[in-house]
């Protein structure tokens, strides 16, 4: 029988109780913690292999986040009715768990470690993702692994000008200008993830301070839990240090060659030269002393890489010289173009040095919204950004697969950066999809995707609130405390440096942040320097982008759908749809338009042919138009009775012309005056309390000019039709909301220079960074 002791600690965070409990669930894991906040509960386990994995040169850490639909009282959608592969939100949370804990394991630790967060309950107010990060730290601590934590994490919102710790999901979605997740130790911040609505850098820094104060309290409570559990720290074997004799021999042979290789400013030439260094040194040493160096090419390669890293970092700190020859604040040469693809609704090419991204914008209707099946409160998205990183972008050969965690993460970051700028649905009734194709990569492709996406949106005629640009900042430090902040980092600087800090925003503020570091924390002073330097670079890039396309196009592509929006009485929706969808299907068949009806009476009509959309709109307006007493209509006789004729004055609306009202004089038989199919000019005499329409032809004569007397209300077209299924209000949710168009595009006018042809200055090629860089 397994006997265990339950331990629990609790703290107040953001006005609610945050508790950690261990000892009840998952006792065969090395460490298991149930963390609870409100009615949200997450079980986090940490398990490590007994021995290091042989033949690897990295730390094999795996973080998984499992969204169980029962946690929210839901049954999974789809055919199988069980959870499948993790969705995008789960993948992003798994990355959120990984990033703050990975830097806190010792160099040379090669044991497999797996951290799994399973959502057991969610109140859909308190985000389980924040619990997963804190739970991962606590589980690793109680497992006794060589983890240099604890780590705490909080979310910070900005509501009505004040910071709110761990705001609810609804507050974040509807009220907050800032959605900032910060993780760190008691001493420093390790990880940052944020979306914002043009929040100034000064407020971002203040939010860091607020977050770190709460993080220290969460770290302290985890330490108390570890003391209560009393589990001894596990003894582990770290990877052996390099052989001193081999290290000295490699240094002597390789360092001069490395210096020569780093003289190449171009990426591919530099990489090829560094590969040659490794092969040359391995061959030289094997020839010089076969008994010592034979079969040790892998070790030689590791040592050459370490020497290269040390030399790159030395040059940056000692000389202010980067691998491609730039100074610390210089931006690589820019190439900017729009309108490259003739059939796409919008396209933008953004190239910074050897990082090249082509982003394509596609406009769709409400039918194209993404349905979300997860534990969040958002069920639909009308704005999407997808990021693709094919192997040819870095000159490699590998099989094409579905998007990996990195692609999902980069795509989500760029989407978050742009979400604030997307117009609400009331202003622009389109579903928007952006696809960023990375065609060349040498660092900061996610931020190039932000820039390319802004260009594509403006080229597509999307009336974004402001242009958004992004830049990636790097960091190099040494043991003496020196630090260099690098603007627009290369792939080599990302790989060999200490930080990748991505900052996106407009002229007026930040819209997204993401920071990953490889050291054990970052001071506030360095964060402030990085944000200030990023702002300078962002403004420079925005200036260059707006030289190419100063504002969104004022017309849409001829291949984009035109969406018209009208509002009808919700009680008339049934009439527009018709029995079994008969009416709405006939409108769609006749016009080819897509029709989307919301429960509140908003009707969106979409068609590439504007005239077809207007025809469908007219048909719907005729269906829902009310018959009014005193108005005249040109109707059609539908049936005859002994006492009069029934005339359809509007689609689906019939009135009776009594035999006594068929003419000014006496009528003996109805058939003597009219027959089925005749068109009659009639006037509404009355509508009784049962809604029955009584018509008359008395007094409905001709004027002297031969025109009908009074104001004629033409009958609706006989054709009726419809389109897409009726949709329920409240089913849509996204960064911007659903827009309402006016005319074909919602905005009159034409593109600068006329039509959709290239505007002056469509491409731009120049180099260098901001003035003074």
XYZ file of C-alpha atoms in Angstrom:
773
model
C 0.000 0.000 0.000
C 1.266 3.450 -0.952
C 1.065 5.923 1.886
C 1.495 9.580 1.078
C 1.282 12.854 2.890
C -0.720 15.695 1.365
C 0.768 19.143 1.529
C -0.895 22.402 0.545
C 0.116 26.042 0.498
C -2.052 29.019 -0.370
C -1.617 32.694 -1.185
C -3.853 35.575 -2.258
C -3.054 36.827 -5.759
C -5.206 39.390 -7.503
C -7.823 39.147 -4.773
C -8.291 35.373 -5.189
C -6.784 32.328 -3.567
C -3.959 30.560 -5.425
C -3.165 27.151 -3.952
C -0.550 24.450 -4.612
C -1.226 20.906 -3.417
C 0.880 17.763 -3.725
C 0.622 14.203 -2.443
C -2.888 13.187 -3.555
C -2.774 12.761 -7.344
C -0.227 11.219 -9.740
C 2.086 9.932 -7.015
C 4.294 7.856 -9.341
C 5.488 10.933 -11.168
C 8.722 12.423 -9.830
C 6.779 15.547 -8.993
C 3.043 16.300 -9.180
C 1.202 19.452 -8.133
C -2.444 20.446 -8.410
C -2.693 24.207 -8.690
C -6.040 25.919 -8.202
C -7.261 29.465 -8.807
C -10.981 30.042 -8.451
C -12.598 26.961 -9.987
C -9.759 26.456 -12.466
C -7.562 23.473 -11.576
C -4.518 22.107 -13.399
C -2.554 18.947 -12.590
C 1.116 19.393 -13.525
C 3.551 16.476 -13.427
C 7.311 16.399 -13.907
C 9.164 13.193 -14.720
C 12.830 12.670 -15.594
C 14.676 9.687 -17.020
C 17.097 7.985 -14.579
C 20.089 8.314 -16.913
C 21.249 10.910 -19.445
C 20.429 10.323 -23.082
C 23.537 9.332 -25.009
C 24.743 11.037 -28.174
C 23.007 14.409 -27.851
C 24.330 17.909 -27.237
C 21.134 19.555 -25.955
C 18.776 19.385 -22.990
C 15.830 17.092 -23.954
C 12.960 18.938 -22.235
C 9.375 18.368 -23.383
C 6.424 20.437 -22.158
C 2.858 19.424 -22.997
C -0.442 21.094 -22.201
C -3.544 18.926 -22.335
C -6.918 20.632 -22.711
C -9.593 18.210 -21.505
C -13.007 19.345 -22.684
C -14.699 17.878 -19.620
C -12.938 20.605 -17.659
C -15.490 23.087 -19.036
C -18.393 20.640 -19.199
C -18.027 20.225 -22.968
C -17.940 17.261 -25.332
C -15.328 17.568 -28.079
C -16.557 18.416 -31.552
C -15.810 16.329 -34.620
C -16.606 12.754 -35.530
C -14.643 10.884 -32.865
C -15.799 12.952 -29.871
C -12.486 12.723 -28.089
C -9.564 15.074 -27.734
C -7.187 14.871 -30.677
C -3.891 16.577 -31.358
C -3.383 19.793 -29.375
C -4.985 22.881 -30.834
C -3.160 26.140 -31.354
C -4.032 27.482 -27.913
C -2.648 24.330 -26.265
C 0.547 24.519 -28.313
C 1.036 28.164 -27.365
C 0.565 27.346 -23.686
C 3.071 24.479 -23.914
C 5.591 26.969 -25.320
C 4.692 29.352 -22.505
C 5.582 26.631 -19.974
C 8.853 25.721 -21.693
C 10.389 29.138 -22.113
C 10.832 30.238 -18.460
C 11.993 26.871 -17.113
C 14.458 25.769 -19.804
C 17.166 28.365 -18.976
C 17.183 27.281 -15.314
C 18.599 23.795 -15.857
C 22.371 23.410 -15.626
C 24.586 23.237 -18.691
C 25.363 19.642 -19.569
C 22.137 18.175 -18.125
C 21.067 15.512 -20.644
C 18.345 13.541 -18.824
C 14.980 13.515 -20.584
C 12.494 15.661 -18.676
C 8.794 15.780 -19.453
C 6.365 18.257 -17.915
C 2.664 17.650 -18.578
C -0.091 20.063 -17.556
C -3.609 18.579 -17.622
C -6.540 20.951 -17.220
C -8.955 19.275 -14.798
C -11.393 22.153 -14.364
C -11.858 25.616 -15.778
C -14.311 28.279 -14.719
C -13.591 30.145 -17.975
C -12.653 33.161 -15.883
C -9.206 32.263 -14.536
C -6.821 31.266 -17.309
C -5.406 27.728 -16.834
C -2.347 28.714 -18.899
C -0.983 30.872 -16.068
C -1.584 28.003 -13.661
C 0.322 25.653 -15.970
C 3.452 27.835 -15.859
C 3.390 28.125 -12.073
C 2.533 24.439 -11.720
C 5.423 23.410 -13.958
C 7.844 25.209 -11.678
C 6.312 23.720 -8.526
C 6.302 20.178 -9.960
C 9.971 20.442 -10.929
C 10.850 21.764 -7.488
C 9.131 18.965 -5.567
C 10.613 16.403 -7.984
C 14.087 17.232 -6.676
C 15.498 17.837 -10.151
C 18.477 20.178 -10.715
C 16.154 23.064 -11.483
C 17.345 26.479 -10.377
C 13.867 27.823 -9.680
C 11.235 28.412 -8.503
C 9.581 30.441 -11.251
C 6.421 32.476 -10.796
C 4.091 33.796 -13.488
C 1.251 36.307 -13.574
C -0.901 38.011 -16.156
C -1.238 41.798 -16.020
C -4.106 43.761 -17.528
C -4.561 47.511 -17.965
C -8.176 48.449 -17.291
C -9.355 52.046 -16.899
C -5.784 53.202 -16.482
C -4.809 50.843 -13.650
C -2.964 47.540 -13.630
C -4.943 44.427 -12.720
C -3.213 41.208 -11.658
C -4.646 38.089 -13.291
C -7.727 39.712 -14.853
C -10.480 37.352 -15.950
C -10.616 36.102 -19.521
C -13.664 38.289 -20.137
C -11.865 41.370 -18.815
C -8.887 40.676 -21.068
C -11.110 40.234 -24.096
C -13.467 43.158 -23.546
C -11.871 45.761 -21.266
C -8.091 45.556 -21.044
C -5.626 47.521 -23.179
C -2.867 45.116 -22.175
C -2.550 41.336 -21.962
C 0.898 40.782 -20.473
C 2.259 37.485 -19.164
C 5.490 37.758 -17.170
C 7.499 34.903 -15.662
C 10.601 35.159 -13.553
C 12.521 34.193 -10.466
C 12.763 36.202 -7.278
C 15.716 38.082 -8.780
C 14.883 38.730 -12.429
C 12.408 38.452 -15.283
C 12.943 35.477 -17.590
C 10.034 35.455 -20.034
C 7.559 38.002 -21.419
C 4.573 37.497 -23.724
C 2.152 40.337 -24.472
C -0.518 41.710 -26.694
C -1.457 45.374 -26.339
C -3.500 48.192 -27.817
C -0.841 50.821 -28.424
C 0.489 50.860 -24.873
C 3.521 53.176 -24.429
C 6.840 51.659 -23.418
C 6.766 53.494 -20.077
C 3.552 51.732 -19.089
C 4.968 48.400 -20.241
C 7.929 48.865 -17.893
C 5.621 49.824 -15.042
C 3.632 46.651 -15.697
C 6.865 44.634 -15.421
C 7.419 46.106 -11.972
C 3.894 45.252 -10.844
C 4.225 41.735 -12.201
C 7.614 41.063 -10.615
C 6.360 42.068 -7.189
C 3.668 39.380 -7.396
C 6.105 36.862 -8.878
C 8.325 37.149 -5.798
C 5.373 36.217 -3.585
C 4.506 33.194 -5.751
C 8.149 32.061 -5.701
C 8.191 32.307 -1.914
C 5.087 30.145 -1.506
C 6.588 27.471 -3.780
C 9.710 27.396 -1.635
C 7.521 26.799 1.403
C 5.904 23.851 -0.374
C 9.317 22.352 -1.149
C 10.333 22.689 2.492
C 7.161 20.902 3.577
C 7.666 18.027 1.137
C 11.311 17.625 2.118
C 12.231 15.568 -0.949
C 16.032 15.317 -1.384
C 17.622 16.805 -4.479
C 18.472 14.155 -7.049
C 22.091 13.455 -7.896
C 22.593 13.771 -11.641
C 25.432 13.293 -14.071
C 26.233 16.258 -16.277
C 27.926 16.007 -19.643
C 31.681 15.746 -19.237
C 33.774 18.840 -19.797
C 35.914 18.835 -22.957
C 39.288 17.131 -22.832
C 41.775 19.952 -22.000
C 44.366 18.596 -24.427
C 41.823 18.390 -27.246
C 40.446 21.814 -26.373
C 43.906 23.402 -26.504
C 44.740 21.705 -29.801
C 41.462 22.792 -31.398
C 41.897 26.348 -30.194
C 45.377 26.581 -31.670
C 44.327 25.158 -35.021
C 40.847 26.654 -35.350
C 40.905 30.189 -33.989
C 42.795 31.806 -36.905
C 40.490 30.031 -39.360
C 37.396 31.136 -37.422
C 38.535 34.746 -37.573
C 38.887 34.433 -41.358
C 35.466 32.770 -41.691
C 33.750 35.488 -39.669
C 35.087 38.075 -42.089
C 32.379 36.995 -44.569
C 29.413 39.378 -44.091
C 27.065 37.163 -46.131
C 25.288 34.340 -44.283
C 25.752 31.400 -46.673
C 29.409 32.169 -47.357
C 30.082 32.559 -43.631
C 28.329 29.280 -42.779
C 30.201 27.410 -45.500
C 33.515 28.816 -44.283
C 32.735 27.741 -40.696
C 31.865 24.225 -41.889
C 35.195 24.114 -43.677
C 36.934 25.155 -40.447
C 35.448 22.186 -38.612
C 36.413 19.704 -41.339
C 39.907 21.174 -41.795
C 40.697 21.152 -38.083
C 39.369 17.610 -37.602
C 41.481 16.379 -40.529
C 44.614 18.201 -39.340
C 44.376 16.852 -35.799
C 43.642 13.301 -36.937
C 46.667 13.418 -39.224
C 48.926 14.953 -36.562
C 48.026 12.502 -33.774
C 45.751 9.658 -34.909
C 45.874 7.872 -31.556
C 44.530 10.969 -29.745
C 42.154 12.559 -32.250
C 40.820 9.765 -34.474
C 37.047 9.176 -34.197
C 36.572 12.458 -32.313
C 35.238 14.661 -35.122
C 32.000 15.333 -33.188
C 33.938 16.653 -30.220
C 36.028 18.798 -32.531
C 32.826 20.206 -34.034
C 31.467 21.118 -30.593
C 34.697 22.860 -29.674
C 34.819 24.792 -32.963
C 31.252 25.966 -32.322
C 32.159 27.051 -28.774
C 35.182 28.977 -30.057
C 33.062 30.609 -32.766
C 30.461 31.658 -30.203
C 33.108 33.109 -27.917
C 34.733 35.042 -30.772
C 31.391 36.449 -32.011
C 30.528 37.620 -28.510
C 34.015 39.082 -27.929
C 33.844 41.152 -31.114
C 30.442 42.547 -30.169
C 31.476 43.509 -26.644
C 35.048 44.642 -27.345
C 34.725 46.170 -30.797
C 30.997 46.803 -31.285
C 31.273 44.749 -34.477
C 28.655 42.201 -35.445
C 29.054 39.162 -37.758
C 27.796 41.082 -40.801
C 29.805 44.204 -39.975
C 26.973 46.313 -38.551
C 27.059 48.339 -35.377
C 24.781 47.473 -32.443
C 21.840 49.698 -33.529
C 22.083 49.348 -37.312
C 19.214 47.852 -39.311
C 19.939 45.722 -42.339
C 19.032 46.996 -45.851
C 15.283 47.031 -46.508
C 13.351 46.003 -49.598
C 9.618 46.731 -49.548
C 7.048 46.030 -52.266
C 3.276 45.627 -52.494
C 0.851 44.247 -55.062
C 3.123 41.453 -56.321
C 0.388 38.861 -56.894
C -2.240 39.810 -59.490
C -5.055 37.562 -58.271
C -4.479 37.818 -54.526
C -6.617 40.358 -52.696
C -3.490 41.946 -51.252
C 0.217 41.123 -50.983
C 3.319 42.597 -49.419
C 7.003 41.670 -49.634
C 9.217 42.696 -46.745
C 12.925 41.959 -46.826
C 15.453 42.930 -44.194
C 18.925 41.769 -45.169
C 18.647 38.054 -45.904
C 15.295 37.662 -44.170
C 12.507 37.772 -46.745
C 8.786 37.285 -46.094
C 5.919 37.434 -48.580
C 2.550 37.941 -46.898
C -0.724 37.438 -48.770
C -4.114 38.758 -47.626
C -7.399 37.068 -48.505
C -10.822 38.536 -47.763
C -13.761 36.235 -47.119
C -17.286 36.257 -45.757
C -18.763 35.204 -42.448
C -18.788 31.606 -43.663
C -14.981 31.671 -43.649
C -14.619 32.403 -39.937
C -12.622 29.861 -37.960
C -14.558 27.775 -35.447
C -12.660 27.184 -32.200
C -13.117 24.013 -30.152
C -11.136 24.631 -26.983
C -11.528 25.721 -23.378
C -11.502 29.442 -24.106
C -14.416 31.862 -24.228
C -13.892 32.804 -27.883
C -15.731 30.499 -30.271
C -15.006 32.117 -33.638
C -12.227 34.126 -35.262
C -12.577 36.441 -38.221
C -8.904 37.456 -38.333
C -6.210 34.818 -38.816
C -2.487 34.893 -39.495
C -0.647 31.753 -40.563
C 3.139 31.479 -40.790
C 5.058 28.986 -42.940
C 8.760 28.234 -42.737
C 9.745 25.936 -45.644
C 13.179 24.244 -45.623
C 14.434 26.075 -48.723
C 14.308 29.341 -46.742
C 17.516 28.254 -44.987
C 18.944 26.161 -47.828
C 17.967 22.837 -46.255
C 16.278 19.654 -47.426
C 13.657 18.068 -45.197
C 10.159 16.587 -45.564
C 7.215 18.974 -45.533
C 4.927 18.367 -42.584
C 2.132 20.211 -40.844
C 2.978 23.346 -38.869
C 5.203 22.711 -35.868
C 5.214 24.475 -32.538
C 7.593 27.141 -33.776
C 5.435 27.965 -36.802
C 2.291 28.107 -34.682
C 4.032 30.318 -32.142
C 5.437 32.747 -34.693
C 2.110 32.941 -36.512
C 0.252 33.669 -33.281
C 2.739 36.376 -32.274
C 2.306 38.252 -35.547
C -1.474 37.804 -35.329
C -1.466 39.268 -31.834
C 0.659 42.215 -33.002
C -1.858 43.068 -35.730
C -5.122 42.201 -33.961
C -5.611 45.656 -32.464
C -5.259 47.331 -35.887
C -7.948 45.230 -37.581
C -11.132 47.278 -38.102
C -14.264 46.151 -36.250
C -16.877 44.189 -38.133
C -19.232 47.165 -38.100
C -16.742 49.019 -40.320
C -15.435 46.175 -42.516
C -17.624 43.063 -42.858
C -14.923 40.629 -43.947
C -13.147 37.588 -42.603
C -9.422 38.229 -43.066
C -6.709 35.614 -43.496
C -3.029 36.462 -43.759
C -0.416 33.916 -44.846
C 3.258 34.756 -44.320
C 5.607 32.702 -46.478
C 9.189 32.833 -45.255
C 11.264 32.729 -48.442
C 14.641 33.530 -46.867
C 15.602 33.367 -43.229
C 18.446 34.957 -41.342
C 16.822 36.018 -38.096
C 13.598 37.704 -37.013
C 11.184 36.172 -39.523
C 8.254 36.665 -37.131
C 8.795 40.415 -37.017
C 9.269 40.504 -40.799
C 5.884 38.757 -40.949
C 4.359 41.621 -38.961
C 5.728 44.150 -41.451
C 4.710 42.071 -44.471
C 1.238 41.614 -43.008
C 0.739 45.354 -42.592
C 1.734 45.862 -46.225
C -0.622 43.110 -47.422
C -3.543 44.472 -45.412
C -3.036 47.979 -46.772
C -2.661 46.629 -50.302
C -5.921 44.709 -49.851
C -7.751 47.878 -48.856
C -8.340 46.863 -45.246
C -8.823 50.128 -43.300
C -6.425 49.245 -40.481
C -6.268 51.647 -37.553
C -2.522 52.179 -37.925
C 0.504 50.603 -39.579
C 2.320 48.044 -37.409
C 5.993 47.059 -37.634
C 8.202 44.748 -35.613
C 11.856 44.316 -34.718
C 13.839 41.676 -32.838
C 16.382 42.736 -30.235
C 19.331 40.679 -29.028
C 21.671 40.724 -26.066
C 25.269 39.737 -25.390
C 26.670 39.802 -21.847
C 29.814 38.666 -20.090
C 30.856 37.726 -16.572
C 32.098 41.243 -15.832
C 28.603 42.700 -16.293
C 29.083 44.233 -19.724
C 26.003 44.085 -21.954
C 25.319 44.998 -25.583
C 21.754 45.381 -26.870
C 21.560 44.484 -30.568
C 18.946 45.808 -32.983
C 17.622 43.547 -35.763
C 19.433 40.350 -34.817
C 20.799 37.809 -37.257
C 20.205 34.097 -36.919
C 23.759 33.681 -35.611
C 23.201 36.390 -32.987
C 20.000 34.710 -31.877
C 21.754 31.344 -31.659
C 24.889 32.569 -29.910
C 23.439 35.477 -27.928
C 21.566 35.676 -24.648
C 18.181 37.064 -25.671
C 15.552 37.184 -28.412
C 13.240 40.091 -27.587
C 10.587 40.749 -30.235
C 8.749 44.073 -30.093
C 5.920 45.098 -32.436
C 3.850 48.246 -32.450
C 2.714 51.439 -34.102
C 4.080 54.957 -33.826
C 2.125 55.472 -30.622
C 2.770 52.283 -28.694
C 3.411 48.578 -28.384
C 0.991 45.964 -29.721
C 2.948 42.766 -28.982
C 5.996 41.548 -27.057
C 7.786 38.247 -26.741
C 11.018 37.727 -24.852
C 13.092 34.570 -24.454
C 16.457 34.525 -22.731
C 19.192 31.971 -22.172
C 20.560 33.531 -19.017
C 18.943 33.430 -15.576
C 17.167 36.734 -15.760
C 17.101 40.250 -17.113
C 17.305 43.471 -15.124
C 14.820 46.313 -15.488
C 17.593 48.567 -16.812
C 18.313 46.193 -19.700
C 14.597 45.818 -20.432
C 14.236 49.597 -20.607
C 17.240 49.907 -22.930
C 15.912 47.176 -25.207
C 12.450 48.763 -25.436
C 13.870 52.209 -26.204
C 16.193 50.856 -28.878
C 13.349 48.802 -30.370
C 11.134 51.884 -30.591
C 13.795 53.807 -32.507
C 14.107 50.949 -34.998
C 10.345 50.479 -35.302
C 9.754 54.122 -36.205
C 12.492 53.982 -38.834
C 10.919 50.896 -40.446
C 7.424 52.395 -40.339
C 8.700 55.456 -42.195
C 10.127 53.272 -44.944
C 6.955 51.185 -45.228
C 4.741 54.256 -45.478
C 6.922 55.670 -48.243
C 5.859 52.682 -50.338
C 2.149 52.653 -49.424
C 1.095 55.658 -47.323
C -2.440 54.453 -46.569
C -4.747 51.505 -47.219
C -6.101 51.245 -50.745
C -9.511 52.855 -51.093
C -10.928 50.088 -53.296
C -10.772 46.338 -53.031
C -9.280 43.936 -55.544
C -11.711 43.096 -58.348
C -11.377 39.479 -57.210
C -12.419 40.185 -53.606
C -16.057 39.752 -52.566
C -18.228 42.826 -52.121
C -20.230 42.748 -48.928
C -23.359 44.821 -48.411
C -25.017 45.000 -45.021
C -28.642 45.812 -44.261
C -30.715 45.500 -41.128
C -34.168 43.958 -41.110
C -36.798 43.388 -38.469
C -35.742 40.163 -36.697
C -39.355 39.016 -36.942
C -38.934 39.025 -40.727
C -35.992 36.619 -40.736
C -38.324 33.654 -41.136
C -39.831 35.237 -44.247
C -36.407 35.802 -45.823
C -35.355 32.208 -45.149
C -38.685 30.730 -46.177
C -39.963 27.224 -45.464
C -37.031 24.838 -45.549
C -34.790 27.645 -46.802
C -36.773 27.879 -50.017
C -36.765 31.667 -50.286
C -33.152 32.298 -49.405
C -31.960 29.462 -51.637
C -33.826 30.947 -54.594
C -32.180 34.334 -54.043
C -28.765 32.698 -53.993
C -29.526 30.653 -57.096
C -30.698 33.727 -59.005
C -27.963 36.156 -57.952
C -25.035 33.935 -56.937
C -24.618 36.028 -53.784
C -23.806 34.617 -50.360
C -26.231 35.707 -47.686
C -25.513 35.615 -43.961
C -28.318 36.447 -41.517
C -27.677 37.156 -37.868
C -30.271 36.763 -35.176
C -30.449 40.502 -34.483
C -31.538 41.179 -38.075
C -28.198 42.091 -39.663
C -27.970 40.655 -43.177
C -24.595 40.463 -44.941
C -24.701 39.938 -48.706
C -21.452 39.003 -50.439
C -20.557 38.605 -54.096
C -17.582 39.341 -56.312
C -20.170 40.923 -58.673
C -21.394 44.081 -56.971
C -24.516 44.239 -59.116
C -25.447 40.711 -58.064
C -25.057 41.701 -54.423
C -27.269 44.749 -54.939
C -29.867 42.617 -56.727
C -29.958 40.212 -53.785
C -30.227 43.130 -51.373
C -33.162 44.553 -53.337
C -34.921 41.198 -53.287
C -34.512 40.906 -49.531
C -35.713 44.468 -48.996
C -38.836 43.696 -50.995
C -39.509 40.588 -48.921
C -39.279 42.420 -45.619
C -40.967 45.631 -46.732
C -44.169 46.400 -44.882
C -47.443 47.039 -46.710
C -48.810 50.438 -45.706
C -52.318 51.820 -45.857
C -52.761 54.390 -48.611
C -49.832 53.208 -50.732
C -50.295 51.869 -54.248
C -48.659 48.716 -55.597
C -48.366 47.074 -58.978
C -49.383 43.561 -57.971
C -50.156 40.267 -59.662
C -53.444 38.380 -59.473
C -52.835 35.014 -57.838
C -56.354 33.561 -57.514
C -59.989 34.427 -58.152
C -62.946 33.896 -55.841
C -66.660 34.672 -56.263
C -66.276 37.614 -53.915
C -63.110 39.111 -55.357
C -59.486 38.657 -56.486
C -56.370 38.033 -54.425
C -53.398 40.136 -55.514
C -49.785 39.648 -54.405
C -48.502 43.139 -53.757
C -45.157 42.115 -52.232
C -43.482 38.713 -52.212
C -45.484 36.502 -49.894
C -48.012 39.261 -49.112
C -51.466 39.029 -50.637
C -54.438 41.317 -50.309
C -58.062 40.963 -51.341
C -59.711 43.225 -53.894
C -63.394 42.714 -53.130
C -65.649 42.496 -56.176
C -67.124 45.815 -55.131
C -63.623 47.371 -55.236
C -62.517 46.008 -58.614
C -63.677 49.026 -60.563
C -65.257 52.429 -60.128
C -68.530 50.998 -61.441
C -70.489 47.835 -60.717
C -68.834 44.480 -61.545
C -71.065 41.481 -62.196
C -68.445 38.733 -62.174
C -64.840 38.851 -61.100
C -63.778 36.962 -64.261
C -65.212 39.739 -66.404
C -62.568 42.159 -65.098
C -59.408 40.200 -64.238
C -57.811 36.807 -64.637
C -54.987 35.002 -62.833
C -51.610 36.455 -63.789
C -52.862 39.937 -64.583
C -50.903 42.861 -63.190
C -53.126 45.314 -61.340
C -52.474 48.706 -59.924
C -54.072 48.608 -56.485
C -54.236 50.755 -53.391
C -54.189 49.534 -49.791
C -57.560 50.441 -48.298
C -57.059 48.983 -44.840
C -55.241 46.338 -42.812
C -57.535 44.780 -40.215
C -56.605 43.680 -36.707
C -55.844 40.183 -38.012
C -53.297 41.548 -40.492
C -55.515 40.951 -43.517
C -54.902 43.396 -46.349
C -57.894 44.901 -48.134
C -57.167 46.465 -51.522
C -59.104 48.646 -53.888
C -59.022 49.793 -57.486
C -61.533 52.543 -56.939
C -60.013 55.915 -57.596
C -56.836 54.314 -58.915
C -56.999 55.888 -62.333
C -54.644 57.678 -64.691
C -53.419 61.240 -64.532
C -53.756 63.527 -67.497
C -50.266 62.526 -68.567
C -51.217 58.843 -68.496
C -49.266 58.029 -65.327
C -50.813 56.238 -62.373
C -52.258 58.576 -59.788
C -50.435 58.621 -56.448
C -47.051 57.120 -55.540
C -46.517 53.667 -56.981
C -44.796 50.994 -54.837
C -43.459 48.403 -57.295
C -43.913 44.778 -56.445
C -40.848 42.758 -55.615
C -39.155 40.584 -58.239
C -40.788 37.224 -58.531
C -37.549 35.377 -57.998
C -36.664 34.611 -54.388
C -33.540 33.026 -53.188
C -31.053 32.823 -50.441
C -27.657 31.639 -49.449
C -25.657 30.445 -46.523
C -27.236 29.136 -43.424
C -28.717 31.424 -40.850
C -26.226 32.194 -38.113
C -26.809 32.947 -34.497
C -25.755 36.272 -33.074
C -22.872 36.065 -30.695
C -21.300 33.154 -32.574
C -18.513 35.321 -33.885
C -15.519 36.506 -32.010
C -12.179 37.887 -33.113
C -9.648 40.606 -32.621
C -11.739 43.156 -34.451
C -15.430 42.218 -34.583
C -17.667 42.173 -37.682
C -17.752 45.213 -39.971
C -20.619 46.798 -41.843
C -19.959 47.882 -45.379
C -21.369 50.720 -47.375
C -21.685 49.984 -51.030
C -19.331 47.420 -52.468
C -16.426 47.958 -50.149
C -17.782 50.059 -47.348
C -15.671 52.974 -48.579
C -16.078 54.991 -51.775
C -13.166 56.155 -53.815
C -10.307 54.768 -55.830
C -6.762 53.699 -55.196
C -4.051 56.330 -55.189
C -3.047 56.852 -58.752
C -6.247 55.228 -59.988
C -7.397 51.626 -59.854
C -5.229 48.959 -58.256
C -2.145 49.668 -60.263
C 1.207 50.290 -58.586
C 1.364 53.479 -56.564
C 4.406 55.700 -56.839
C 7.263 54.274 -54.830
C 5.879 50.717 -54.669
C 9.313 49.274 -54.043
C 12.106 50.516 -51.919
C 15.650 49.326 -51.500
C 18.028 50.965 -49.127
C 20.375 50.121 -46.355
C 21.487 51.147 -42.956
C 19.694 51.735 -39.733
C 18.009 54.727 -38.180
C 19.911 57.979 -38.134
C 22.646 57.744 -35.586
C 22.486 53.943 -35.610
